Tab-separated table of C-alpha atoms and ligand atoms in Angstrom:
chain	number	residue	atom	x	y	z
A	1	UNK	CA	0.000	0.000	0.000
A	2	UNK	CA	1.619	3.206	-1.073
A	3	UNK	CA	0.012	6.297	-2.478
A	4	UNK	CA	3.103	6.980	-4.560
A	5	UNK	CA	2.161	4.161	-6.842
A	6	UNK	CA	-1.567	4.740	-6.908
A	7	UNK	CA	-3.001	3.934	-10.289
A	8	UNK	CA	-0.062	1.783	-11.273
A	9	UNK	CA	0.572	-1.757	-10.189
A	10	UNK	CA	3.941	-2.045	-8.547
A	11	UNK	CA	3.549	-5.708	-7.794
A	12	UNK	CA	0.707	-8.113	-8.255
A	13	UNK	CA	0.033	-8.782	-4.579
A	14	UNK	CA	0.488	-5.198	-3.409
A	15	UNK	CA	3.477	-6.100	-1.227
A	16	UNK	CA	4.905	-3.195	0.741
A	17	UNK	CA	6.863	-3.256	3.959
A	18	UNK	CA	5.555	-1.325	6.931
A	19	UNK	CA	8.399	0.282	8.895
A	20	UNK	CA	8.687	-1.125	12.396
A	21	UNK	CA	8.844	2.315	14.009
A	22	UNK	CA	5.351	3.106	12.698
A	23	UNK	CA	3.906	0.031	14.387
A	24	UNK	CA	5.893	0.682	17.570
A	25	UNK	CA	4.586	4.263	17.716
A	26	UNK	CA	1.033	3.029	17.286
A	27	UNK	CA	1.340	0.287	19.899
A	28	UNK	CA	2.888	2.682	22.416
A	29	UNK	CA	-0.056	5.064	22.034
A	30	UNK	CA	-2.698	2.357	21.833
A	31	UNK	CA	-1.484	0.523	24.904
A	32	UNK	CA	-2.132	3.672	26.971
A	33	UNK	CA	-5.843	3.303	26.289
A	34	UNK	CA	-7.613	1.080	28.784
A	35	UNK	CA	-10.794	0.907	26.727
A	36	UNK	CA	-9.859	-2.054	24.557
A	37	UNK	CA	-8.886	-5.673	24.925
A	38	UNK	CA	-5.224	-5.295	24.141
A	39	UNK	CA	-3.317	-7.631	26.369
A	40	UNK	CA	-1.309	-10.721	25.402
A	41	UNK	CA	-2.146	-12.496	28.676
A	42	UNK	CA	-5.909	-12.282	28.510
A	43	UNK	CA	-6.497	-11.816	24.768
A	44	UNK	CA	-3.757	-13.802	23.082
A	45	UNK	CA	-5.422	-14.915	19.846
A	46	UNK	CA	-3.933	-12.575	17.252
A	47	UNK	CA	-3.897	-12.908	13.465
A	48	UNK	CA	-2.074	-10.941	10.782
A	49	UNK	CA	-3.891	-12.137	7.623
A	50	UNK	CA	-1.595	-10.380	5.109
A	51	UNK	CA	1.601	-10.584	7.080
A	52	UNK	CA	4.127	-9.951	4.323
A	53	UNK	CA	7.803	-10.657	4.790
A	54	UNK	CA	10.046	-12.120	2.137
A	55	UNK	CA	13.513	-13.552	1.795
A	56	UNK	CA	15.035	-10.188	2.629
A	57	UNK	CA	12.668	-8.741	5.214
A	58	UNK	CA	10.777	-10.068	8.238
A	59	UNK	CA	7.015	-9.719	8.675
A	60	UNK	CA	6.510	-6.285	10.183
A	61	UNK	CA	3.484	-6.662	12.494
A	62	UNK	CA	4.288	-10.141	13.845
A	63	UNK	CA	7.876	-9.084	14.536
A	64	UNK	CA	6.895	-5.996	16.502
A	65	UNK	CA	3.954	-7.622	18.279
A	66	UNK	CA	6.105	-10.545	19.370
A	67	UNK	CA	8.472	-8.066	21.020
A	68	UNK	CA	5.408	-6.922	22.993
A	69	UNK	CA	4.652	-10.435	24.182
A	70	UNK	CA	2.020	-11.449	21.626
A	71	UNK	CA	2.215	-14.670	19.630
A	72	UNK	CA	0.851	-13.934	16.196
A	73	UNK	CA	-0.643	-16.311	13.654
A	74	UNK	CA	0.356	-15.106	10.186
A	75	UNK	CA	-1.108	-15.717	6.739
A	76	UNK	CA	-0.299	-14.350	3.306
A	77	UNK	CA	-1.299	-15.043	-0.267
A	78	UNK	CA	2.314	-15.046	-1.476
A	79	UNK	CA	4.202	-18.308	-1.348
A	80	UNK	CA	7.441	-16.397	-0.675
A	81	UNK	CA	6.034	-14.624	2.369
A	82	UNK	CA	7.409	-15.565	5.791
A	83	UNK	CA	3.907	-16.240	7.120
A	84	UNK	CA	3.055	-19.454	9.001
A	85	UNK	CA	0.499	-20.165	6.269
A	86	UNK	CA	1.313	-19.077	2.726
A	87	UNK	CA	-0.854	-19.248	-0.373
A	88	UNK	CA	-3.886	-18.199	1.696
A	89	UNK	CA	-6.341	-15.740	0.217
A	90	UNK	CA	-7.746	-14.257	3.405
A	91	UNK	CA	-10.975	-13.222	1.729
A	92	UNK	CA	-11.642	-16.821	0.706
A	93	UNK	CA	-11.285	-18.239	4.220
A	94	UNK	CA	-14.865	-18.761	5.407
A	95	UNK	CA	-15.392	-17.023	8.725
A	96	UNK	CA	-17.465	-19.945	10.025
A	97	UNK	CA	-14.525	-22.300	9.492
A	98	UNK	CA	-11.995	-20.003	11.089
A	99	UNK	CA	-11.278	-19.862	14.801
A	100	UNK	CA	-12.327	-16.637	16.476
A	101	UNK	CA	-9.569	-14.120	17.190
A	102	UNK	CA	-9.170	-11.442	19.845
A	103	UNK	CA	-7.368	-9.136	17.441
A	104	UNK	CA	-6.730	-9.041	13.690
A	105	UNK	CA	-4.154	-6.478	12.697
A	106	UNK	CA	-2.418	-5.706	9.419
A	107	UNK	CA	-1.462	-3.357	6.672
A	108	UNK	CA	-3.810	-4.919	4.088
A	109	UNK	CA	-3.512	-4.827	0.297
A	110	UNK	CA	-4.651	-1.313	-0.520
A	111	UNK	CA	-7.410	-2.066	-2.988
A	112	UNK	CA	-8.962	-4.694	-0.700
A	113	UNK	CA	-8.858	-2.768	2.564
A	114	UNK	CA	-12.629	-2.544	3.033
A	115	UNK	CA	-13.161	-6.222	2.255
A	116	UNK	CA	-10.356	-7.096	4.677
A	117	UNK	CA	-11.890	-4.991	7.457
A	118	UNK	CA	-15.364	-6.472	6.940
A	119	UNK	CA	-14.115	-10.036	6.719
A	120	UNK	CA	-11.853	-9.612	9.744
A	121	UNK	CA	-14.775	-8.322	11.797
A	122	UNK	CA	-16.558	-11.610	11.119
A	123	UNK	CA	-13.577	-13.469	12.562
A	124	UNK	CA	-13.235	-11.672	15.903
A	125	UNK	CA	-15.180	-12.185	19.105
A	126	UNK	CA	-17.573	-9.499	20.361
A	127	UNK	CA	-15.317	-6.805	21.795
A	128	UNK	CA	-12.519	-8.052	19.551
A	129	UNK	CA	-10.306	-5.672	17.602
A	130	UNK	CA	-9.648	-5.206	13.911
A	131	UNK	CA	-6.804	-2.785	13.234
A	132	UNK	CA	-5.829	-1.669	9.745
A	133	UNK	CA	-3.151	0.723	8.561
A	134	UNK	CA	-4.497	2.912	5.786
A	135	UNK	CA	-4.098	6.297	4.200
A	136	UNK	CA	-5.827	8.919	6.311
A	137	UNK	CA	-8.146	9.782	3.451
A	138	UNK	CA	-9.674	6.323	3.707
A	139	UNK	CA	-12.203	8.251	5.781
A	140	UNK	CA	-13.291	10.186	2.728
A	141	UNK	CA	-15.058	9.571	-0.585
A	142	UNK	CA	-18.726	9.102	-1.376
A	143	UNK	CA	-18.064	5.495	-2.259
A	144	UNK	CA	-16.939	4.688	1.271
A	145	UNK	CA	-19.633	6.658	3.105
A	146	UNK	CA	-21.885	3.581	3.573
A	147	UNK	CA	-18.916	1.689	4.989
A	148	UNK	CA	-18.285	4.313	7.665
A	149	UNK	CA	-21.955	4.328	8.588
A	150	UNK	CA	-21.858	0.581	9.066
A	151	UNK	CA	-18.483	-0.445	10.501
A	152	UNK	CA	-17.769	-0.110	14.256
A	153	UNK	CA	-14.899	2.357	14.065
A	154	UNK	CA	-13.685	2.988	17.608
A	155	UNK	CA	-10.511	5.039	17.183
A	156	UNK	CA	-8.225	6.581	14.594
A	157	UNK	CA	-4.526	6.979	15.393
A	158	UNK	CA	-3.093	9.488	12.947
A	159	UNK	CA	0.645	9.311	12.361
A	160	UNK	CA	1.990	12.842	12.134
A	161	UNK	CA	5.247	11.476	10.744
A	162	UNK	CA	4.864	10.125	7.226
A	163	UNK	CA	6.140	6.619	6.684
A	164	UNK	CA	7.977	5.214	3.703
A	165	UNK	CA	7.412	1.646	2.563
A	166	UNK	CA	10.733	0.873	0.934
A	167	UNK	CA	13.381	-0.206	3.464
A	168	UNK	CA	16.070	0.351	0.863
A	169	UNK	CA	15.165	4.043	0.798
A	170	UNK	CA	14.417	4.838	4.454
A	171	UNK	CA	14.436	8.585	3.944
A	172	UNK	CA	11.903	8.474	1.101
A	173	UNK	CA	8.497	9.035	2.633
A	174	UNK	CA	5.086	8.501	1.110
A	175	UNK	CA	3.101	11.351	-0.408
A	176	UNK	CA	0.269	11.219	2.114
A	177	UNK	CA	-0.622	10.736	5.780
A	178	UNK	CA	-1.409	7.363	7.329
A	179	UNK	CA	-3.412	6.215	10.311
A	180	UNK	CA	-4.131	3.035	12.212
A	181	UNK	CA	-7.900	2.516	12.124
A	182	UNK	CA	-9.217	0.609	15.123
A	183	UNK	CA	-12.535	-1.225	14.810
A	184	UNK	CA	-14.064	-2.923	17.816
A	185	UNK	CA	-16.805	-5.463	17.210
A	186	UNK	CA	-20.032	-4.270	18.818
A	187	UNK	CA	-18.693	-0.763	19.536
A	188	UNK	CA	-21.502	1.800	19.474
A	189	UNK	CA	-19.909	5.047	20.676
A	190	UNK	CA	-18.385	7.785	18.524
A	191	UNK	CA	-14.807	7.060	17.471
A	192	UNK	CA	-11.921	8.766	19.242
A	193	UNK	CA	-9.154	10.607	17.441
A	194	UNK	CA	-5.492	10.542	18.445
A	195	UNK	CA	-2.548	12.204	16.763
A	196	UNK	CA	0.713	10.421	17.364
B	201	LIG	C1	0.685	-3.767	1.790
B	201	LIG	S1	1.481	-5.347	1.941
B	201	LIG	C2	1.751	-5.375	3.695
B	201	LIG	C3	2.616	-6.483	4.168
B	201	LIG	C4	2.787	-6.510	5.701
B	201	LIG	N1	1.478	-6.630	6.340
B	201	LIG	C5	3.465	-5.272	6.212
B	201	LIG	O1	2.781	-4.489	6.878
B	201	LIG	O2	4.658	-5.080	5.975
B	201	LIG	C6	0.069	-6.418	1.689
B	201	LIG	C7	0.345	-7.893	1.854
B	201	LIG	O3	-0.889	-8.560	1.598
B	201	LIG	C8	-0.643	-9.762	0.883
B	201	LIG	N2	-1.918	-10.080	0.211
B	201	LIG	C9	-2.436	-9.512	-0.908
B	201	LIG	N3	-3.660	-10.009	-1.159
B	201	LIG	C10	-3.921	-10.923	-0.164
B	201	LIG	C11	-5.017	-11.771	0.136
B	201	LIG	N4	-6.132	-11.770	-0.633
B	201	LIG	N5	-4.943	-12.585	1.218
B	201	LIG	C12	-3.829	-12.590	2.004
B	201	LIG	N6	-2.755	-11.805	1.769
B	201	LIG	C13	-2.799	-10.971	0.708
B	201	LIG	C14	0.530	-9.415	-0.014
B	201	LIG	O4	1.222	-10.553	-0.419
B	201	LIG	C15	1.353	-8.510	0.896
B	201	LIG	O5	2.304	-9.260	1.635
């Protein structure tokens, strides 16, 4: 997912590498909130359904979350991913066949972000979390208005520092802002906004 390459296909599976610092910044801010079930002891069932990684680079979310004490199940559609299960199209995994998770977290393929969020919400318990990294303007557009009226968005963590998604060019940042969007199954209050 990178706005720099919007409109062109950089690679078939939309593989980009989320910088670890971006995830660390989010987790540091998110763990200060006591409103959600974010705790490896009591809510340990965590899935990254598009976990990434390749021969050169580790999977970003599982790597950082494991440093925080979580054990993360990882899936990816690419056979050369470092996920526990490769060749898995997340959207084709029936939610009734899947186990239920406490948290599903990822940077999903950009063009399938809504489908990923909706499908992930079917796979978490009530009170469970679905967390997606997306461009901040995911909140906009007429096309997505029905989605925002329907999905249980609980919080938006805006990253004031722009990330880049190419580890070979760490100083090259993306052309837009990003945020971690936190959905909580069954959440009925207005979402909270945080700027990190
Ligand atoms: C934007 S990259 C993010 C990778 C990793 N989550 C990260 O943050 O560094 C999206 C990942 O989704 C995988 N992917 C694309 N379509 C998928 C699908 N339908 N099911 C599972 N994984 C998919 C790609 O192979 C790629 O690794």
